[in-house]
mmCIF file of C-alpha atoms in Angstrom:
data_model
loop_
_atom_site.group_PDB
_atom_site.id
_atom_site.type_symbol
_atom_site.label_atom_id
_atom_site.label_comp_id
_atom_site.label_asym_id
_atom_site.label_seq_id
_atom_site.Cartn_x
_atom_site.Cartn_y
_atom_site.Cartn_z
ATOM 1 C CA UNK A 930 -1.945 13.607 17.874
ATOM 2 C CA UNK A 931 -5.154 15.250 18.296
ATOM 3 C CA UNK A 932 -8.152 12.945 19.952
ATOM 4 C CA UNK A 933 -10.646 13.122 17.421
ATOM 5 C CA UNK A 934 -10.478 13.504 13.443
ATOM 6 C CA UNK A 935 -12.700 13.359 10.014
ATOM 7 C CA UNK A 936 -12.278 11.247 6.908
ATOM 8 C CA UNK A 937 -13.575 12.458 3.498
ATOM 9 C CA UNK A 938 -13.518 10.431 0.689
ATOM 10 C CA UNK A 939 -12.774 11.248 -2.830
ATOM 11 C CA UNK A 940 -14.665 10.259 -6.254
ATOM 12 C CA UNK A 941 -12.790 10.287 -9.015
ATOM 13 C CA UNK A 942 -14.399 8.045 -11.324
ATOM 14 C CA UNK A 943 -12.958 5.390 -13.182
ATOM 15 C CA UNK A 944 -8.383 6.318 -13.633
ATOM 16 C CA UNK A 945 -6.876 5.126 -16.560
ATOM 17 C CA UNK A 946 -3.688 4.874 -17.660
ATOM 18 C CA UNK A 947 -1.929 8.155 -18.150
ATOM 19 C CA UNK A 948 -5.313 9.883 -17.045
ATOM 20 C CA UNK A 949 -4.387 13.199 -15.034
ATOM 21 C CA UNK A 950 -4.377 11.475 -11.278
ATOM 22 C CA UNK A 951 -3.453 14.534 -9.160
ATOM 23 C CA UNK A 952 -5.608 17.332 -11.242
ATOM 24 C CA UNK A 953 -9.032 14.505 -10.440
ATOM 25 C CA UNK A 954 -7.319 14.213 -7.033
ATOM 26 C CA UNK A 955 -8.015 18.050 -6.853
ATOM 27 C CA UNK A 956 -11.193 18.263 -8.125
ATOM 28 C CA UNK A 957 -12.617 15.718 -5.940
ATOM 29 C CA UNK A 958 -10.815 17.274 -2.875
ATOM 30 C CA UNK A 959 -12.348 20.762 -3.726
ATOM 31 C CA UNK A 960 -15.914 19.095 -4.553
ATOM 32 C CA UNK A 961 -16.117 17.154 -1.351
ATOM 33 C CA UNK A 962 -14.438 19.319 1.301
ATOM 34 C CA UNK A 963 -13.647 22.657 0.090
ATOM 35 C CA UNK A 964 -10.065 21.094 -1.049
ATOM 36 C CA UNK A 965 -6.596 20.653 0.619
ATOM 37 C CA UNK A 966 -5.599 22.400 3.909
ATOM 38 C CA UNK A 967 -2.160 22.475 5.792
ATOM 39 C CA UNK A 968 -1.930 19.111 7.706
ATOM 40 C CA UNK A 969 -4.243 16.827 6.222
ATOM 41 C CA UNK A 970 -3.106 13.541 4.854
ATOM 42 C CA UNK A 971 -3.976 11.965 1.786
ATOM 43 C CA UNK A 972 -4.669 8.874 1.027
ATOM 44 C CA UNK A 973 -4.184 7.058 -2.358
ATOM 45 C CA UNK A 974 -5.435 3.157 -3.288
ATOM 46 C CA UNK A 975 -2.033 1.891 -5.112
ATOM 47 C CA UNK A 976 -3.929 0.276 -8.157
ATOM 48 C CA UNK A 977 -5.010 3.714 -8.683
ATOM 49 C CA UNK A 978 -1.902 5.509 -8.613
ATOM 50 C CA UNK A 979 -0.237 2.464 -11.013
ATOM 51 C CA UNK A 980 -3.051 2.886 -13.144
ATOM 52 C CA UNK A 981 -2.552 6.306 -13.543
ATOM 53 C CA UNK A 982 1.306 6.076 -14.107
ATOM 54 C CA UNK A 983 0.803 3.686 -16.689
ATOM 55 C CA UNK A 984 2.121 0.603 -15.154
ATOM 56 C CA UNK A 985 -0.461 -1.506 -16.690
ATOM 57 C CA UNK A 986 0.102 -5.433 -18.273
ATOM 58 C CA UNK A 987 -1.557 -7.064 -20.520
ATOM 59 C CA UNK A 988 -1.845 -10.226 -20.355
ATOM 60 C CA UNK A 989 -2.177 -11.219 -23.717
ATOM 61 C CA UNK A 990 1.244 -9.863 -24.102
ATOM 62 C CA UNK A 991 2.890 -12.332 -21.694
ATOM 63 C CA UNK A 992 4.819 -15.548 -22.575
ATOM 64 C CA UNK A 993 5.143 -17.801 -19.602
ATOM 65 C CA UNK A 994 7.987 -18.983 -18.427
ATOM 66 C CA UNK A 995 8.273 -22.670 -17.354
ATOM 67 C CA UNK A 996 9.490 -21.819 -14.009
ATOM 68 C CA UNK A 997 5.715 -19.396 -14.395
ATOM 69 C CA UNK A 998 4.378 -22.587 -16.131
ATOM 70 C CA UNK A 999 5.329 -25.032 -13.193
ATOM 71 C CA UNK A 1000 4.627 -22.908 -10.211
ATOM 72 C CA UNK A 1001 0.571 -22.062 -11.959
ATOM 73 C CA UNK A 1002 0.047 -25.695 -11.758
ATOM 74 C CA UNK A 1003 1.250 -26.281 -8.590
ATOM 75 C CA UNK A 1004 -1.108 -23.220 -7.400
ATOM 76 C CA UNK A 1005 -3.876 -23.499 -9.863
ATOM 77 C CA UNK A 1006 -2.819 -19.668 -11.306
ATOM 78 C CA UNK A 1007 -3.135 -18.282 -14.766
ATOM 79 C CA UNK A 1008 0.801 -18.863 -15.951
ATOM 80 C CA UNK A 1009 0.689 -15.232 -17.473
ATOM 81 C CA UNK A 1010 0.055 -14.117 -13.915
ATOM 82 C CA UNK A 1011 2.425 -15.963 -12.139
ATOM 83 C CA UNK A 1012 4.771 -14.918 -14.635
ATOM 84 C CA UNK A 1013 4.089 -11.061 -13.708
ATOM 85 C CA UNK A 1014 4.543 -11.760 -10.488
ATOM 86 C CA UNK A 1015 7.810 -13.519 -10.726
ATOM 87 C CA UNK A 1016 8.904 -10.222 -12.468
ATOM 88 C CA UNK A 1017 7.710 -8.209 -9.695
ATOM 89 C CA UNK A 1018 9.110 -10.241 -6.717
ATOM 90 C CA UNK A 1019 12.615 -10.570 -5.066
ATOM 91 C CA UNK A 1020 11.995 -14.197 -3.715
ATOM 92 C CA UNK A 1021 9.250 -16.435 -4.110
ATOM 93 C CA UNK A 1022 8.073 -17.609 -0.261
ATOM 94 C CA UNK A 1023 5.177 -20.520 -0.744
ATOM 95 C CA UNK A 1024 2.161 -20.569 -1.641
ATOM 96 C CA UNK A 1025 -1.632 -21.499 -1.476
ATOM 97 C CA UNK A 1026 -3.927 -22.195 -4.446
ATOM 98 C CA UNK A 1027 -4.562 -19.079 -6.095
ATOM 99 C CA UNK A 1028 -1.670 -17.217 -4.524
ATOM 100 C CA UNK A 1029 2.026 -16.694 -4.302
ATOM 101 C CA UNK A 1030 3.753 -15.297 -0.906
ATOM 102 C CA UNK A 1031 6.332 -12.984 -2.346
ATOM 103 C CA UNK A 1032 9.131 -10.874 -0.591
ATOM 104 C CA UNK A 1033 9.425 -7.616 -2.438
ATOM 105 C CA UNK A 1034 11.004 -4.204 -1.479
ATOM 106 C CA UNK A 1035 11.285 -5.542 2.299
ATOM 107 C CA UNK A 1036 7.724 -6.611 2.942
ATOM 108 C CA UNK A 1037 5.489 -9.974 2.292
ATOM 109 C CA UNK A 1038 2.954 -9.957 0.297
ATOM 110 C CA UNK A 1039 0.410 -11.904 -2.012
ATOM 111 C CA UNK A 1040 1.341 -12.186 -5.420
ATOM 112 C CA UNK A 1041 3.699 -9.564 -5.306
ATOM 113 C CA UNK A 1042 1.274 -7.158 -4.759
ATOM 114 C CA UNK A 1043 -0.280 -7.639 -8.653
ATOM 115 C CA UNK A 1044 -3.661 -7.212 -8.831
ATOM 116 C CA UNK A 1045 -6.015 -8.094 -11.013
ATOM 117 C CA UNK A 1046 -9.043 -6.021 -9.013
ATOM 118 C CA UNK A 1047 -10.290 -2.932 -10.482
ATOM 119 C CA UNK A 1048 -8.239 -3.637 -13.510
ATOM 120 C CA UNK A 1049 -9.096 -2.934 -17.265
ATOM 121 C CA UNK A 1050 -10.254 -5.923 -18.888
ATOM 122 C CA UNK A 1051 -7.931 -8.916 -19.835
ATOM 123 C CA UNK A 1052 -4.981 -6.452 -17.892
ATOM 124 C CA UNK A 1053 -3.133 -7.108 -14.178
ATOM 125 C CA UNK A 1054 -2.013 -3.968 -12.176
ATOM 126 C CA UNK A 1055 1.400 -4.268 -10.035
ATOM 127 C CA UNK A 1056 2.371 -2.182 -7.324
ATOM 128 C CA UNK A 1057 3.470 1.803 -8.452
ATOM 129 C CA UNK A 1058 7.205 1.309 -9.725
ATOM 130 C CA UNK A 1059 8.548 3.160 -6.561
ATOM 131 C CA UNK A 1060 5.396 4.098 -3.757
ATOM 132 C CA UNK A 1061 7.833 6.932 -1.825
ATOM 133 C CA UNK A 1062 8.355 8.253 -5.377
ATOM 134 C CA UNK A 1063 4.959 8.728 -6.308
ATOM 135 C CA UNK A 1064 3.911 10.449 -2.725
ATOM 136 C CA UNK A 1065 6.351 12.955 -2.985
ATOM 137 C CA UNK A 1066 5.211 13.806 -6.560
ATOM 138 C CA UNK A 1067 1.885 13.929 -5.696
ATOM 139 C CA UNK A 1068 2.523 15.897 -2.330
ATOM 140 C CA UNK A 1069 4.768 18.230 -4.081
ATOM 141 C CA UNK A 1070 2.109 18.703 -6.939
ATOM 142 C CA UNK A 1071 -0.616 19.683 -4.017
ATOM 143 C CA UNK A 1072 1.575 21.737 -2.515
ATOM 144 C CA UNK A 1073 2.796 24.095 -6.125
ATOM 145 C CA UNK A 1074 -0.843 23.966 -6.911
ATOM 146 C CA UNK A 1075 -2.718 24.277 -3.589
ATOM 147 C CA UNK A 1076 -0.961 25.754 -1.433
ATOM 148 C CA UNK A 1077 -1.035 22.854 1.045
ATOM 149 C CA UNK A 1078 1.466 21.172 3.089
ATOM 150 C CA UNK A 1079 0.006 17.930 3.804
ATOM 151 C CA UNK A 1080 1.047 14.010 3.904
ATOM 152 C CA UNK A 1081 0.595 11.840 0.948
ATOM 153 C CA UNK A 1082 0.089 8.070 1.643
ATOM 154 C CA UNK A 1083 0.119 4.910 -0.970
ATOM 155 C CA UNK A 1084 -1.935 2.472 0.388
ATOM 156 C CA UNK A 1085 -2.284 -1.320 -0.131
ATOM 157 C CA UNK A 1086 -5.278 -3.768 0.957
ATOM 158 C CA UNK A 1087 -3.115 -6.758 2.663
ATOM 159 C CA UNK A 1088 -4.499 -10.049 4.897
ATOM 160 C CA UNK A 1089 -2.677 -10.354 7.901
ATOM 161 C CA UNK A 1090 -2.064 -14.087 9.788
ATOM 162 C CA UNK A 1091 -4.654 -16.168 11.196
ATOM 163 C CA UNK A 1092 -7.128 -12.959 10.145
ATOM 164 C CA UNK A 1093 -10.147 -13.281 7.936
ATOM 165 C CA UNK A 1094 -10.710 -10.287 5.379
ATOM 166 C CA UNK A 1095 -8.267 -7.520 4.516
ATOM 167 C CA UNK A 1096 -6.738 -4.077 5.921
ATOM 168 C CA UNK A 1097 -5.132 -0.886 4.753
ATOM 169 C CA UNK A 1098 -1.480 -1.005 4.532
ATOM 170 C CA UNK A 1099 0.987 1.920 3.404
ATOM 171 C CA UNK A 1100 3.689 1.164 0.837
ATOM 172 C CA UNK A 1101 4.406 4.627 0.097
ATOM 173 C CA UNK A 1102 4.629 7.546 2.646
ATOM 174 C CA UNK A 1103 5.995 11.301 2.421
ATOM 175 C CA UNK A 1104 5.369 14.102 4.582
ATOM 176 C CA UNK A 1105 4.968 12.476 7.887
ATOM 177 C CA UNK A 1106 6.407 9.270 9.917
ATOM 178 C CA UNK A 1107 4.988 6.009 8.987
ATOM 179 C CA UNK A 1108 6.168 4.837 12.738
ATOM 180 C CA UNK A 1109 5.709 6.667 15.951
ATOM 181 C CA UNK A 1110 8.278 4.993 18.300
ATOM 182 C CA UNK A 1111 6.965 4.677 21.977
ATOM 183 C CA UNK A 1112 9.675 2.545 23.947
ATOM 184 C CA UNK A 1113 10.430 4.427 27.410
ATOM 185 C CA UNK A 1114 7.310 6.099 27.489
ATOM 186 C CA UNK A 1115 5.629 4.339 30.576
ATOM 187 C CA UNK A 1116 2.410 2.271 30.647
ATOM 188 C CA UNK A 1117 -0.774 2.849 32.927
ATOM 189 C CA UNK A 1118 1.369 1.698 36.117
ATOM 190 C CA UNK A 1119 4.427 3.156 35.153
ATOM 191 C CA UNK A 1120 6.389 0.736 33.559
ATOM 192 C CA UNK A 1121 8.308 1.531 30.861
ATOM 193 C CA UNK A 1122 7.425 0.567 27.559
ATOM 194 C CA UNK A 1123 10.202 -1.546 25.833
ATOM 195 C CA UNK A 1124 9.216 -2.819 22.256
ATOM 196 C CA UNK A 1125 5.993 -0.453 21.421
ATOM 197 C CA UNK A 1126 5.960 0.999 18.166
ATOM 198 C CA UNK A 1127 2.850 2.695 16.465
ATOM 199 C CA UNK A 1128 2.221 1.943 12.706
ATOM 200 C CA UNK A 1129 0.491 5.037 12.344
ATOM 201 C CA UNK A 1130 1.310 5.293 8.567
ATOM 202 C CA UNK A 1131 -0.597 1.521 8.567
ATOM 203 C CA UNK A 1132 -2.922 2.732 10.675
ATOM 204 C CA UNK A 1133 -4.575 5.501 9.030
ATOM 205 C CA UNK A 1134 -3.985 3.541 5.811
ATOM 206 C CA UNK A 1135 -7.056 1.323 7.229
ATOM 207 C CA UNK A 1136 -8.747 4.197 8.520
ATOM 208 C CA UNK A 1137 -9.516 5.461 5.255
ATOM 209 C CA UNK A 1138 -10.102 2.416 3.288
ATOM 210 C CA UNK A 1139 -13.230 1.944 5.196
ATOM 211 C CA UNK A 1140 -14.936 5.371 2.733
ATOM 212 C CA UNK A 1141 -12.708 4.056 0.297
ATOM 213 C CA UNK A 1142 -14.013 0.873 -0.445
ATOM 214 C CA UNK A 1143 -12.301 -2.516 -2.442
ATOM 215 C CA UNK A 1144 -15.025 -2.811 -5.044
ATOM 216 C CA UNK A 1145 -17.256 -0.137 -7.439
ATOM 217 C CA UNK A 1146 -17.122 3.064 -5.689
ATOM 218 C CA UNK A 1147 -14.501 4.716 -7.673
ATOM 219 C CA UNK A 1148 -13.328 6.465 -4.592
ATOM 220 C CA UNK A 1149 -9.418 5.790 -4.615
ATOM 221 C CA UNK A 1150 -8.590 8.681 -2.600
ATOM 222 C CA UNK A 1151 -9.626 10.241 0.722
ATOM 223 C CA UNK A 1152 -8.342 13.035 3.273
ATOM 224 C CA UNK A 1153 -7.667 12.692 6.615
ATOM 225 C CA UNK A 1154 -8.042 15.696 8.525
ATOM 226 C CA UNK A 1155 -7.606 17.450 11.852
ATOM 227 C CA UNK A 1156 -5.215 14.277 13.053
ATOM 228 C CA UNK A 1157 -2.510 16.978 14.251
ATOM 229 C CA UNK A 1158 0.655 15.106 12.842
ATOM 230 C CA UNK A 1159 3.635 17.287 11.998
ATOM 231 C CA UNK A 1160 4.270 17.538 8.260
ATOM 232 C CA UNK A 1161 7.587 17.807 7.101
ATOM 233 C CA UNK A 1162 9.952 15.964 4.447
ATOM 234 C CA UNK A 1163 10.018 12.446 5.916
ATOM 235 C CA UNK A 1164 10.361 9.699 3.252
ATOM 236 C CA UNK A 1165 9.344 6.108 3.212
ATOM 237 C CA UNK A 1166 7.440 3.568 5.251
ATOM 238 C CA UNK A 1167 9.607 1.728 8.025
ATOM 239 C CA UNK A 1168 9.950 -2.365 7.918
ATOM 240 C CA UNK A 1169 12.001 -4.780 9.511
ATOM 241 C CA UNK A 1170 14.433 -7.701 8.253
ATOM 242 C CA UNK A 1171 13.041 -11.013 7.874
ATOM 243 C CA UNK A 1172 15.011 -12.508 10.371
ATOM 244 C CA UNK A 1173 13.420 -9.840 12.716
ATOM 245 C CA UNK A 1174 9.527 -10.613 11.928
ATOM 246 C CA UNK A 1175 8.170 -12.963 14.353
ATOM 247 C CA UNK A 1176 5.742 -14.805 11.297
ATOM 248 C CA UNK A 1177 8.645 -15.408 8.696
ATOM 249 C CA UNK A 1178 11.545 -15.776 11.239
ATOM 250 C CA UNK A 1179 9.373 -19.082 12.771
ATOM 251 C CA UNK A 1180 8.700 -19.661 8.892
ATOM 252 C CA UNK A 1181 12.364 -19.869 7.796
ATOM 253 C CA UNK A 1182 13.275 -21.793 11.016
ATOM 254 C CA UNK A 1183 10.866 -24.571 10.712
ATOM 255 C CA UNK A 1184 11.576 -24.930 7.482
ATOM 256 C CA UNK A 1185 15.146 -25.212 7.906
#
């Protein structure tokens, strides 16, 4: 990778459901930089791109559950919410007032990743149906259209343990490797490097949610450019089995 790079951000205004995500993704890109160019690497906030698919909820359409009923109490939660997020989740962890710790799709997250943030009115925004999906639409869409080969990231704003405030997380990655793997290269005194890996995918993720923003700016979007990592057809963003992750395999044995 190259030592030095720029990060551009893109305005779309306000997405709606169903609006036409990639054709504002172009206009902004040509508005603010001159538009795409081989090897630069998109980034995309996931509320917009669910927003923009449609996969939007209501809440006034949700009846509660009273396994959603009983878990909102014990976490002072709407029950409509929790009931959303039970939907959206493949186990249910713990919790804290306000929030759920969810496993879905491999990874740990609050609440499932639903989101009531930058959400219509009265409405809750999960995470894009399938993340890899949507980046290799939208990366395929630049590409027909612009002529571009470039990398298409779905990010996420997660906490992380013991860590005040959030950071930029990719959920959905195509077009370049979410993890560089660096075991056997050798360190400043030449020993050998045994269990580094780079979450570059995570990495740039943050990068570029610091011109994206998390409140008003209506900038869900921004390109990173001159970075210098190969584009090709990779698909997905790496993770690890529970059992594997240092935070939920001391969880699961201390609570065993």
């Amino acid at each position: 990778m190259n030592s030095s790079f720029t990060i551009t951000g893109l305005s779309t205004g306000i997405i709606r459901p169903h609006d036409p995500f990639t054709d504002r993704i172009i206009a902004a890109a040509d508005a603010a930089c001159g538009g795409f160019a081989d090897g630069d690497i998109l980034v995309l906030a996931e509320t917009a791109v669910a927003t923009a698919e449609g996969n939007v909820v209501r809440l006034d359409t949700i009846t509660p559950s009273p396994r959603a009923q009983e878990l909102a109490g014990r976490y002072h939660m709407d029950p409509r919410t929790v009931e959303v997020v039970l939907a959206e989740s493949d186990e249910i962890v713990g919790g804290i007032p306000g929030f759920l710790l969810c496993m879905k799709q491999g990874t740990l997250l609050p609440n499932a990743g639903v989101d009531a943030s930058n959400a219509p009115p009265g409405c809750i925004v999960p995470l894009p149906v399938d993340p890899n999906a949507s980046a290799v639409r939208i990366k395929d869409e630049i590409a027909h259209r612009c002529h571009a080969n470039i990398g298409v990231i779905i990010a996420d704003s997660r906490t992380h343990a013991m860590r005040l405030g959030c950071s930029g997380v990719a959920i959905g990655c195509a077009g370049i490797t979410s993890v560089i793997d660096d075991r056997g290269r050798c360190d400043l005194f030449g020993r050998k490097l045994e269990v580094t890996k780079r979450a570059v995918a995570d990495n740039i993720a943050s990068a570029a949610e610091l011109v994206m923003g998390e409140a008003d700016e209506c900038t869900p979007a921004a390109i990173v450019r001159g970075l210098g990592m190969p584009i090709g057809d990779l698909v997905g963003v790496d993770t690890i089995a529970a059992d594997e992750c240092l935070f939920m395999g001391v969880f699961r044995n201390n609570r065993t």
